[in-house]
Coordinates of C-alpha atoms in Angstrom, one line a residue:
Chain A
M1 CA 0.1 -0.1 0.0
S2 CA 1.4 3.3 -1.0
R3 CA 0.3 6.7 0.7
T4 CA -2.6 8.7 -0.7
K5 CA -2.9 12.4 -1.1
L6 CA -6.6 13.5 -0.8
V7 CA -8.2 17.0 -0.9
L8 CA -9.7 17.2 2.6
T9 CA -11.3 19.9 4.8
G10 CA -9.5 20.1 8.1
N11 CA -12.6 18.4 9.7
Y12 CA -12.4 15.2 7.2
A13 CA -8.6 15.3 7.9
S14 CA -9.4 15.0 11.7
A15 CA -11.8 12.0 10.8
Y16 CA -9.2 10.3 8.7
A17 CA -6.8 10.5 11.7
V18 CA -9.6 8.9 14.0
L19 CA -10.0 6.2 11.4
H20 CA -6.2 5.6 11.2
S21 CA -5.9 5.7 15.1
K22 CA -8.5 3.1 15.2
V23 CA -10.5 4.8 17.8
E24 CA -12.9 2.5 19.7
I25 CA -15.6 5.0 20.9
V26 CA -16.8 8.4 19.9
P27 CA -19.4 9.9 22.1
A28 CA -20.4 13.2 20.2
Y29 CA -23.0 15.9 19.9
P30 CA -23.3 18.0 16.7
I31 CA -22.5 21.7 16.6
T32 CA -21.4 24.0 13.9
P33 CA -18.6 23.9 12.7
Q34 CA -17.5 20.6 14.3
T35 CA -20.5 18.5 12.7
T36 CA -18.7 17.4 9.7
I37 CA -16.0 15.6 11.8
V38 CA -18.5 13.2 13.5
E39 CA -20.6 12.7 10.4
K40 CA -17.7 11.5 8.7
I41 CA -16.6 9.2 11.6
D42 CA -20.1 7.9 11.6
E43 CA -19.8 7.1 7.8
F44 CA -16.6 5.3 8.3
I45 CA -18.3 3.1 11.0
E46 CA -21.5 2.6 9.1
T47 CA -19.5 1.3 6.0
G48 CA -17.5 -0.9 8.2
M49 CA -14.1 0.9 7.7
L50 CA -13.8 1.7 11.5
D51 CA -14.9 -0.7 14.2
A52 CA -16.0 1.8 16.7
T53 CA -19.2 2.6 18.6
M54 CA -20.7 6.0 18.0
V55 CA -22.7 7.2 21.1
R56 CA -25.4 9.6 20.2
V57 CA -25.7 11.7 23.6
E58 CA -28.3 14.3 24.3
S59 CA -25.7 17.1 25.0
E60 CA -21.8 17.8 25.1
H61 CA -21.9 17.6 28.9
S62 CA -23.0 13.9 28.3
A63 CA -20.6 13.4 25.3
M64 CA -17.6 14.2 27.9
A65 CA -19.3 11.9 30.5
V66 CA -19.2 9.0 28.3
A67 CA -15.8 9.8 27.1
I68 CA -14.7 9.8 30.7
G69 CA -16.4 6.3 31.4
A70 CA -15.0 4.8 28.3
S71 CA -11.5 6.2 28.7
A72 CA -11.6 5.0 32.4
V73 CA -11.9 1.5 31.5
G74 CA -9.1 1.8 28.9
V75 CA -10.8 2.3 25.7
R76 CA -9.4 4.7 22.9
T77 CA -11.8 7.6 23.2
Y78 CA -12.4 10.6 20.8
T79 CA -14.9 13.5 20.7
A80 CA -15.1 16.8 19.1
T81 CA -16.9 20.1 19.9
S82 CA -16.9 23.9 19.4
S83 CA -18.0 27.1 21.1
H84 CA -21.0 26.8 23.2
G85 CA -20.7 23.0 23.0
L86 CA -17.3 23.3 24.6
L87 CA -18.8 25.5 27.4
Y88 CA -21.5 23.0 28.0
M89 CA -19.0 20.3 28.3
Y90 CA -16.7 22.4 30.6
E91 CA -17.3 20.7 33.9
N92 CA -16.4 17.3 32.5
L93 CA -13.4 18.6 30.5
W94 CA -11.7 19.6 33.9
W95 CA -13.0 16.2 35.5
A96 CA -11.2 14.3 32.5
A97 CA -7.8 16.0 33.1
N98 CA -7.9 15.7 37.0
A99 CA -8.8 12.0 36.5
R100 CA -5.8 11.6 34.3
L101 CA -7.7 10.2 31.3
P102 CA -6.1 10.0 27.9
I103 CA -9.1 11.4 25.8
V104 CA -8.3 12.9 22.4
A105 CA -10.8 15.7 21.3
T106 CA -10.7 18.3 18.6
F107 CA -12.0 21.7 19.4
V108 CA -12.9 23.7 16.2
T109 CA -12.7 27.3 17.5
R110 CA -15.9 29.4 17.1
T111 CA -16.9 32.8 18.6
L112 CA -19.1 32.8 21.6
G113 CA -22.4 34.7 21.5
P114 CA -24.4 36.4 22.0
P115 CA -24.9 37.7 19.4
W116 CA -25.1 34.6 17.3
N117 CA -21.9 33.7 15.5
I118 CA -20.6 30.7 13.6
W119 CA -17.2 32.0 12.7
S120 CA -13.7 31.6 14.4
D121 CA -12.0 33.3 17.2
H122 CA -10.1 31.5 20.1
Q123 CA -12.2 32.6 23.1
D124 CA -13.7 29.2 23.5
F125 CA -10.4 27.3 23.2
M126 CA -8.8 29.6 25.7
T127 CA -11.2 28.8 28.6
L128 CA -9.1 25.4 28.5
R129 CA -5.9 27.1 29.1
D130 CA -5.7 26.3 32.9
S131 CA -7.5 22.9 32.8
G132 CA -4.6 20.3 32.6
W133 CA -5.4 19.4 28.9
I134 CA -2.5 19.3 26.6
L135 CA -3.5 21.9 24.0
F136 CA -2.4 22.0 20.4
M137 CA -3.4 24.6 17.7
V138 CA -2.8 23.9 14.2
K139 CA -2.7 25.8 11.0
D140 CA -3.9 23.6 8.3
A141 CA -5.6 20.4 7.6
Q142 CA -2.3 18.5 7.2
E143 CA -1.3 19.4 10.8
A144 CA -4.8 18.5 12.0
Y145 CA -4.5 15.0 10.6
D146 CA -0.8 14.5 11.9
L147 CA -1.2 15.9 15.2
T148 CA -4.5 14.0 15.8
I149 CA -2.6 10.8 15.3
Q150 CA 0.3 11.8 17.7
A151 CA -2.3 13.0 20.2
F152 CA -3.2 9.4 21.2
K153 CA 0.5 8.5 21.4
I154 CA 1.2 11.4 23.9
A155 CA -2.1 11.0 25.8
E156 CA -1.5 7.3 26.4
N157 CA 2.1 7.6 27.3
P158 CA 2.1 6.2 31.2
D159 CA 4.5 9.3 32.0
V160 CA 1.8 11.7 30.6
R161 CA -1.6 10.3 31.2
L162 CA -3.4 13.5 30.3
P163 CA -6.1 14.4 27.6
V164 CA -5.0 16.1 24.5
G165 CA -7.0 18.7 22.5
I166 CA -6.3 19.8 18.9
A167 CA -7.8 23.1 18.0
Y168 CA -8.2 24.9 14.7
D169 CA -10.2 27.8 13.3
A170 CA -13.9 27.4 12.1
F171 CA -14.2 27.4 8.4
V172 CA -10.9 28.7 7.3
I173 CA -9.5 25.4 8.4
S174 CA -12.6 23.2 9.3
H175 CA -14.3 23.7 5.9
T176 CA -11.5 24.6 3.8
A177 CA -10.3 21.8 1.4
E178 CA -6.6 21.2 0.5
P179 CA -4.2 18.4 -0.2
V180 CA -3.5 16.0 2.9
E181 CA -1.1 13.2 2.7
L182 CA -2.2 10.2 4.7
L183 CA -0.4 7.7 6.3
T184 CA -1.0 4.0 5.3
Q185 CA -3.0 2.1 7.9
E186 CA -0.1 -0.2 8.3
E187 CA 2.1 2.8 9.0
A188 CA -0.3 4.1 11.6
D189 CA -0.7 0.8 13.3
K190 CA 3.2 0.7 13.7
F191 CA 3.3 4.1 15.1
L192 CA 0.6 3.9 17.7
P193 CA 0.5 1.5 20.6
S194 CA -2.3 -0.8 21.1
P195 CA -5.1 0.6 23.1
R196 CA -4.8 -2.5 25.2
A197 CA -1.7 -0.8 26.6
I198 CA -3.8 1.8 28.2
Q199 CA -3.6 1.1 32.0
P200 CA -7.4 1.1 33.0
L201 CA -8.5 3.4 35.8
L202 CA -11.6 1.2 36.5
D203 CA -11.7 -2.6 36.2
V204 CA -15.1 -4.4 36.3
D205 CA -13.3 -7.5 37.9
K206 CA -11.9 -5.4 40.8
P207 CA -14.6 -2.8 41.3
Y208 CA -13.6 0.3 43.1
S209 CA -14.6 4.0 42.8
I210 CA -12.5 7.0 41.9
G211 CA -12.7 10.8 42.7
N212 CA -13.6 10.6 46.2
L213 CA -12.9 13.1 49.2
P214 CA -9.4 13.1 49.8
R215 CA -7.6 15.0 52.5
A216 CA -6.5 18.6 51.3
D217 CA -2.9 17.8 52.0
Y218 CA -3.0 14.8 49.8
H219 CA -5.1 16.6 47.2
Y220 CA -2.6 19.4 46.9
I221 CA 0.1 16.8 45.9
L222 CA -2.1 15.4 43.2
R223 CA -2.4 18.8 41.7
K224 CA 1.3 19.3 41.8
N225 CA 1.6 15.9 40.1
L226 CA -0.5 17.1 37.2
W227 CA 1.4 20.3 37.1
E228 CA 4.8 18.5 36.9
N229 CA 3.5 15.8 34.4
I230 CA 2.1 18.4 31.9
L231 CA 5.4 20.3 31.9
D232 CA 7.3 17.0 31.6
A233 CA 4.9 16.1 28.7
K234 CA 7.1 18.5 26.5
K235 CA 9.6 15.7 26.3
A236 CA 7.0 13.3 25.2
I237 CA 5.4 15.9 22.7
R238 CA 9.0 16.5 21.2
E239 CA 9.9 12.6 21.0
V240 CA 6.6 11.7 19.4
G241 CA 6.9 14.5 16.9
R242 CA 10.5 13.4 16.0
E243 CA 9.2 9.9 15.5
Y244 CA 6.5 11.0 13.3
G245 CA 8.7 13.1 11.3
E246 CA 10.9 10.1 10.5
L247 CA 7.8 8.2 9.5
S248 CA 6.0 10.8 7.5
G249 CA 8.8 13.3 6.6
R250 CA 6.9 16.1 8.5
D251 CA 8.7 16.9 11.7
Y252 CA 7.0 17.9 14.8
S253 CA 9.8 17.8 17.3
S254 CA 9.5 21.4 18.3
L255 CA 6.6 22.9 20.2
V256 CA 6.7 25.9 17.8
E257 CA 7.3 26.5 14.1
E258 CA 10.0 29.2 13.5
Y259 CA 9.9 31.0 10.3
K260 CA 12.8 33.2 9.4
C261 CA 13.6 34.0 13.1
E262 CA 17.4 33.3 13.0
D263 CA 18.4 36.8 12.3
A264 CA 15.1 38.5 12.8
D265 CA 15.0 41.8 14.9
T266 CA 11.3 41.8 14.9
V267 CA 9.2 38.5 15.3
F268 CA 5.4 38.2 14.9
I269 CA 3.9 35.5 17.2
S270 CA 0.6 34.2 16.4
M271 CA -1.4 30.8 16.4
G272 CA -3.8 29.1 14.1
A273 CA -5.1 30.0 10.8
M274 CA -3.7 33.4 10.8
A275 CA -0.1 32.1 11.0
G276 CA 0.1 31.6 7.0
E277 CA -0.7 35.2 6.6
G278 CA 1.9 36.1 9.0
M279 CA 4.5 34.2 7.1
D280 CA 3.4 35.6 3.8
A281 CA 3.8 39.1 5.4
V282 CA 7.4 38.1 6.6
D283 CA 8.3 37.2 3.0
K284 CA 7.0 40.6 1.6
L285 CA 8.9 42.5 4.4
R286 CA 11.9 40.7 3.8
D287 CA 11.7 41.5 0.2
K288 CA 11.8 45.2 1.3
G289 CA 14.9 44.4 3.4
Y290 CA 13.3 44.3 6.8
K291 CA 14.6 41.5 9.1
V292 CA 11.2 40.0 10.2
G293 CA 10.3 36.7 11.3
H294 CA 7.2 34.7 12.5
L295 CA 6.6 32.3 15.4
T296 CA 3.7 29.9 15.4
I297 CA 2.6 28.5 18.7
R298 CA 1.5 25.0 18.0
T299 CA 1.9 23.7 21.4
Y300 CA 0.0 26.1 23.7
R301 CA -0.1 23.9 26.9
P302 CA 2.5 23.1 28.0
F303 CA 3.7 26.6 27.2
P304 CA 6.7 26.8 25.0
D305 CA 8.6 29.1 27.5
H306 CA 12.2 28.0 26.3
E307 CA 11.6 28.7 22.7
I308 CA 10.1 32.1 23.6
K309 CA 13.1 32.8 25.6
T310 CA 15.4 31.7 22.9
I311 CA 13.5 34.1 20.2
A312 CA 13.7 36.9 22.7
E313 CA 17.4 36.7 23.1
N314 CA 17.9 37.6 19.3
A315 CA 15.0 39.8 18.5
K316 CA 14.4 43.2 20.1
R317 CA 10.6 43.5 19.1
L318 CA 7.8 40.9 19.6
I319 CA 4.6 41.6 18.0
V320 CA 2.1 39.1 19.5
F321 CA -1.3 38.6 17.8
S322 CA -3.9 37.4 20.1
R323 CA -7.4 36.1 18.8
A324 CA -8.9 35.9 22.4
L325 CA -9.3 38.5 24.8
S326 CA -9.0 38.2 28.8
N327 CA -11.8 40.9 29.5
G328 CA -10.4 43.4 32.0
K329 CA -6.7 42.5 31.2
G330 CA -5.5 42.0 27.7
G331 CA -4.7 39.6 24.7
I332 CA -4.4 36.1 26.2
L333 CA -1.4 35.0 24.2
Y334 CA 0.3 38.2 24.8
D335 CA 0.0 37.7 28.5
D336 CA 1.4 34.2 28.2
I337 CA 4.4 35.7 26.2
A338 CA 4.8 38.8 28.6
S339 CA 4.9 36.6 31.8
T340 CA 7.5 34.3 30.2
L341 CA 9.8 37.3 29.3
Y342 CA 9.3 38.6 32.8
R343 CA 10.3 35.4 34.5
E344 CA 13.2 35.1 32.4
G345 CA 14.2 38.7 33.1
Q346 CA 14.1 39.6 29.4
R347 CA 13.0 43.2 28.9
I348 CA 12.3 43.9 25.0
E349 CA 9.7 45.8 23.2
T350 CA 6.4 43.9 23.1
Y351 CA 3.1 44.7 21.4
D352 CA -0.2 43.3 22.3
I353 CA -2.6 43.2 19.2
I354 CA -6.1 42.0 19.3
A355 CA -7.0 40.7 15.9
G356 CA -9.6 38.4 14.4
L357 CA -12.3 38.5 17.0
A358 CA -15.7 37.4 16.2
G359 CA -14.5 35.8 13.0
T360 CA -13.1 38.8 11.3
E361 CA -10.4 38.1 8.8
V362 CA -6.8 38.8 9.8
S363 CA -4.8 39.4 6.5
E364 CA -1.1 39.7 5.5
E365 CA -1.8 43.4 5.0
D366 CA -2.7 43.7 8.7
F367 CA 0.6 42.1 9.9
M368 CA 2.5 44.6 7.5
K369 CA 0.5 47.6 8.6
I370 CA 1.2 46.7 12.3
Y371 CA 4.9 46.2 11.7
Y372 CA 5.4 49.7 10.1
D373 CA 3.4 51.2 12.8
T374 CA 5.5 49.7 15.4
R375 CA 8.6 50.7 13.6
S376 CA 7.5 54.4 13.3
G377 CA 6.5 54.5 17.0
K378 CA 2.9 55.0 16.2
L379 CA 1.7 52.1 18.4
D380 CA 1.9 52.0 22.2
T381 CA 3.8 49.0 23.9
G382 CA 1.8 49.3 27.1
K383 CA -1.7 49.0 25.6
S384 CA -3.9 46.3 23.8
I385 CA -4.2 47.4 20.3
F386 CA -7.4 46.3 18.5
I387 CA -7.2 46.0 14.6
R388 CA -10.2 45.0 12.6
R389 CA -9.7 44.4 8.9
G390 CA -6.9 47.0 8.5
E391 CA -8.2 49.6 10.7
Y392 CA -7.6 50.5 14.5
V393 CA -10.8 50.3 16.4
Chain B
M1 CA 8.3 31.3 -12.8
T2 CA 5.7 30.5 -10.3
Y3 CA 2.2 29.7 -11.1
K4 CA -0.5 31.2 -9.0
V5 CA -4.2 31.5 -9.9
E6 CA -7.0 32.8 -7.8
I7 CA -10.5 32.1 -8.6
R8 CA -13.7 33.6 -7.0
W9 CA -17.0 31.7 -7.6
H10 CA -20.3 33.6 -7.2
G11 CA -23.6 31.5 -7.2
R12 CA -26.6 31.0 -5.3
G13 CA -27.1 28.4 -2.3
G14 CA -27.9 25.1 -3.9
H15 CA -25.8 25.3 -7.0
G16 CA -22.9 23.0 -5.8
L17 CA -20.1 25.7 -5.7
V18 CA -18.3 24.1 -2.9
S19 CA -18.4 20.8 -4.4
T20 CA -17.4 21.9 -7.7
S21 CA -14.4 23.9 -6.4
N22 CA -13.3 20.9 -4.3
L23 CA -13.5 18.8 -7.5
L24 CA -11.4 21.2 -9.4
C25 CA -8.8 21.1 -6.5
E26 CA -8.8 17.2 -6.6
M27 CA -7.9 17.5 -10.4
V28 CA -5.1 20.0 -10.1
V29 CA -3.7 18.4 -7.1
R30 CA -3.5 15.2 -9.0
K31 CA -1.3 17.2 -11.5
G32 CA 1.1 18.0 -8.7
Y33 CA -0.2 21.5 -8.0
Y34 CA -1.3 22.8 -4.5
A35 CA -4.7 24.1 -4.2
Q36 CA -7.3 25.3 -1.7
S37 CA -10.9 25.7 -1.7
I38 CA -12.5 28.2 0.7
P39 CA -16.3 28.3 1.2
I40 CA -17.8 31.3 2.9
F41 CA -20.3 30.4 5.2
G42 CA -22.9 32.6 6.6
A43 CA -26.8 32.3 6.9
E44 CA -26.8 30.1 3.8
R45 CA -30.0 28.9 2.3
R46 CA -30.9 27.8 -1.1
G47 CA -31.1 30.7 -3.5
A48 CA -29.2 33.2 -1.6
P49 CA -25.8 34.6 -3.1
T50 CA -22.9 32.4 -2.1
Q51 CA -19.2 32.8 -2.7
V52 CA -16.4 30.3 -2.8
F53 CA -12.6 30.8 -3.3
T54 CA -10.1 28.4 -5.3
R55 CA -6.4 29.0 -5.0
I56 CA -4.1 27.0 -7.4
S57 CA -0.3 27.2 -7.1
D58 CA 2.9 25.4 -7.9
S59 CA 4.1 25.9 -4.4
P60 CA 2.4 25.3 -0.9
I61 CA -0.2 27.9 -0.2
R62 CA -0.1 29.3 3.3
K63 CA -2.6 32.1 3.3
R64 CA -6.2 31.4 3.9
S65 CA -7.9 34.7 3.6
E66 CA -10.7 35.5 1.1
I67 CA -9.6 36.4 -2.4
K68 CA -9.9 40.0 -3.1
N69 CA -8.2 40.4 -6.3
P70 CA -9.0 37.4 -8.4
D71 CA -7.7 36.4 -11.8
I72 CA -10.9 34.6 -12.7
V73 CA -14.5 35.2 -11.7
I74 CA -17.1 32.5 -12.2
V75 CA -20.9 33.7 -12.0
T76 CA -23.5 30.7 -12.1
D77 CA -26.4 33.2 -12.5
P78 CA -26.4 36.3 -14.4
S79 CA -29.2 37.9 -12.3
L80 CA -26.5 38.2 -9.6
F81 CA -25.3 41.3 -11.4
N82 CA -28.5 42.9 -10.4
I83 CA -27.7 42.5 -6.6
I84 CA -23.9 42.4 -6.0
D85 CA -20.9 43.3 -8.0
P86 CA -19.4 39.9 -8.8
L87 CA -16.5 41.6 -10.7
H88 CA -15.2 43.8 -7.6
G89 CA -11.5 43.5 -7.4
L90 CA -10.9 41.5 -10.4
V91 CA -7.5 41.9 -11.8
D92 CA -6.8 44.0 -15.0
K93 CA -7.6 41.8 -18.1
G94 CA -9.4 39.5 -15.7
I95 CA -11.4 36.6 -17.0
V96 CA -15.3 36.2 -16.2
I97 CA -16.9 33.1 -16.9
V98 CA -20.6 33.5 -16.7
N99 CA -23.7 31.0 -17.2
A100 CA -25.6 33.1 -19.8
N101 CA -26.8 32.8 -23.3
E102 CA -25.6 35.0 -26.1
S103 CA -28.3 37.6 -25.8
T104 CA -27.8 38.2 -22.2
E105 CA -26.0 41.6 -21.8
I106 CA -23.1 41.6 -19.3
S107 CA -21.7 45.2 -19.4
S108 CA -18.3 45.9 -18.0
E109 CA -16.3 49.2 -18.4
N110 CA -13.1 47.4 -17.9
N111 CA -11.1 45.4 -20.1
F112 CA -12.2 42.1 -18.7
K113 CA -12.5 39.0 -21.0
I114 CA -16.2 37.7 -20.7
I115 CA -16.7 34.2 -21.6
K116 CA -20.5 33.4 -21.8
V117 CA -21.2 29.6 -21.3
N118 CA -24.8 28.5 -21.8
A119 CA -24.6 26.2 -18.9
V120 CA -28.2 25.5 -18.4
E121 CA -28.6 24.3 -22.1
I122 CA -25.5 22.1 -21.9
S123 CA -26.4 20.6 -18.6
L124 CA -29.9 19.7 -19.9
E125 CA -28.5 18.3 -23.3
S126 CA -25.9 16.2 -21.3
G127 CA -28.9 14.9 -19.1
L128 CA -26.9 16.4 -16.1
T129 CA -29.7 17.4 -13.7
V130 CA -30.5 16.9 -10.0
G131 CA -34.2 16.6 -9.3
G132 CA -34.9 18.2 -12.8
I133 CA -32.6 21.2 -12.1
P134 CA -29.6 21.6 -14.4
V135 CA -26.2 21.6 -12.7
V136 CA -24.5 24.8 -14.1
T137 CA -21.3 24.6 -12.3
I138 CA -19.9 21.6 -14.1
P139 CA -20.1 23.2 -17.4
L140 CA -18.7 26.4 -16.1
M141 CA -15.9 24.1 -14.7
G142 CA -15.4 22.8 -18.1
A143 CA -14.7 26.2 -19.5
L144 CA -12.5 27.0 -16.5
L145 CA -10.3 24.0 -17.1
K146 CA -10.0 24.8 -20.8
I147 CA -8.6 28.3 -19.9
L148 CA -6.3 27.1 -17.0
G149 CA -4.9 24.3 -19.4
I150 CA -3.2 22.4 -16.7
V151 CA -5.3 19.2 -16.3
D152 CA -5.4 17.0 -19.2
L153 CA -8.9 15.3 -20.2
K154 CA -7.5 11.8 -19.0
T155 CA -7.0 13.2 -15.5
V156 CA -10.5 14.9 -15.6
E157 CA -12.2 11.9 -16.6
E158 CA -10.4 9.8 -13.9
V159 CA -11.4 11.9 -11.1
I160 CA -14.9 12.1 -12.3
R161 CA -15.1 8.3 -12.8
E162 CA -14.0 7.8 -9.2
R163 CA -16.5 10.2 -7.9
W164 CA -19.6 9.0 -9.6
R165 CA -21.1 5.7 -10.9
P166 CA -20.6 5.3 -14.8
E167 CA -23.9 6.6 -15.9
I168 CA -23.6 9.9 -14.0
A169 CA -19.8 10.1 -14.8
E170 CA -20.4 10.1 -18.5
R171 CA -23.0 12.9 -18.1
N172 CA -20.5 15.0 -16.2
I173 CA -17.8 14.3 -18.8
K174 CA -20.0 15.1 -21.8
A175 CA -21.2 18.4 -20.1
L176 CA -17.4 19.3 -19.6
K177 CA -16.4 18.6 -22.9
M178 CA -19.2 20.5 -24.5
A179 CA -18.4 23.5 -22.4
S180 CA -14.8 23.4 -23.2
E181 CA -15.6 23.6 -26.9
V182 CA -17.5 27.0 -26.2
V183 CA -14.3 28.5 -25.1
E184 CA -11.8 30.0 -27.7
I185 CA -8.3 30.5 -26.4
G186 CA -6.8 33.6 -27.8

């Protein structure tokens, strides 16, 4: 069997990754723009391509509850949701992380209402920031496929044992069709461990309950253990990414993707769909002789502190694009970057750009305009700067 | 020399713009090109104006924003000219492929090349209808493929035959061939 290259949407790419990962149970509730992922998985199941159970639940809360039960008995479990569905699932998302269950989920980012909105921003995704989930955000359909397969290997690693989420922007990734190279089933089988290697949390032959009231002092240590394990997961993420690179030719051994950063005095930092525009802007600015680079944050939690520190050692200006806002504070990604720099004792020029809220498009021109305006001193380093389709608002 | 073409499709909900744009991508990807098909979703319903973008390139495509300055615009219904401006941002000497018969007036003050394809007639003659309604996007794609000139007929037929059962595939192929005969390259 040779590899196939198909034209797939981001959502179909995720569904193919689930197929090739031989997921065993998919409890899911449909919500735009996630729907076509689970529809496609259902098609794989109905046509006999995937031997899995689709559990048609009555809500996202129940979807994650079923996922928790299934994963607790050691079954390879996947679900997907978006926006209000993610918030409806919220309580159980934390439960899954604290119970150390290796669930994999796709979060197709969609603006929270009201008013009603189906387009992308990252506000829904950012509510998971502190939850204990390992969080990736990808910038195209190929990465959605590749990282979903890797996610199972990372989640199920006994040293990690945490749920993993793969996020991407509504429509511009979820519904945009582009070429995606798929592994053969044999390659995927060889890459992933058997689901039977998952140590079950519950065993019907030896019944006991989990999650009961512990002493506070003991509970404190459980929390610290999770914190240590998610930081240590960087090692597993890099190792799995390197292995996947050897297999596929697409390397994921870094938590970030650097683009022309080596000699850059100014580096754009963004994540998700807008990263492509940022890199195109870098090429245009380089053509004009400006030393600019772009850093894509692919692994959001655990946060790539070391990579940020390294970038900041060489650059003198970081321009951070956040597609989600901490109301009453500032751009969420900006705050992550700023706190890393402060902890490392690095004092360089930083800009907090709020772009793409409510599904507004972020274009190459926006990146370029911001660059010129930071150079000319027009923008304030101390303030959140709102740009909407090329205009400051 | 890099090859880059940006296409904007204007149609109405139900015309099959998304499927046709995706089909086009499959064909060019098979010829070794990179491609991207971006649907614009809003409150879509049958009959409402819709847009889809197709990018084709000989190098990987990073950007995912809407196409503002297309090289080619495709219009599946000439009545769209009454309610929107499908030609906005079209590049100098850009190409317009429109579903219209010879007598339909498409006025443009610019130096655009306007190609009229009677897609309704071609679809009906090819038996390419869904629920009695002619599939106009396939003949328009036939004209587009002729203009692009990067996908040979063998590949076109191969992709079509993989997607549909023989009877339906032949209707699609007939419509594509008929449409490409309408277009004169010059």
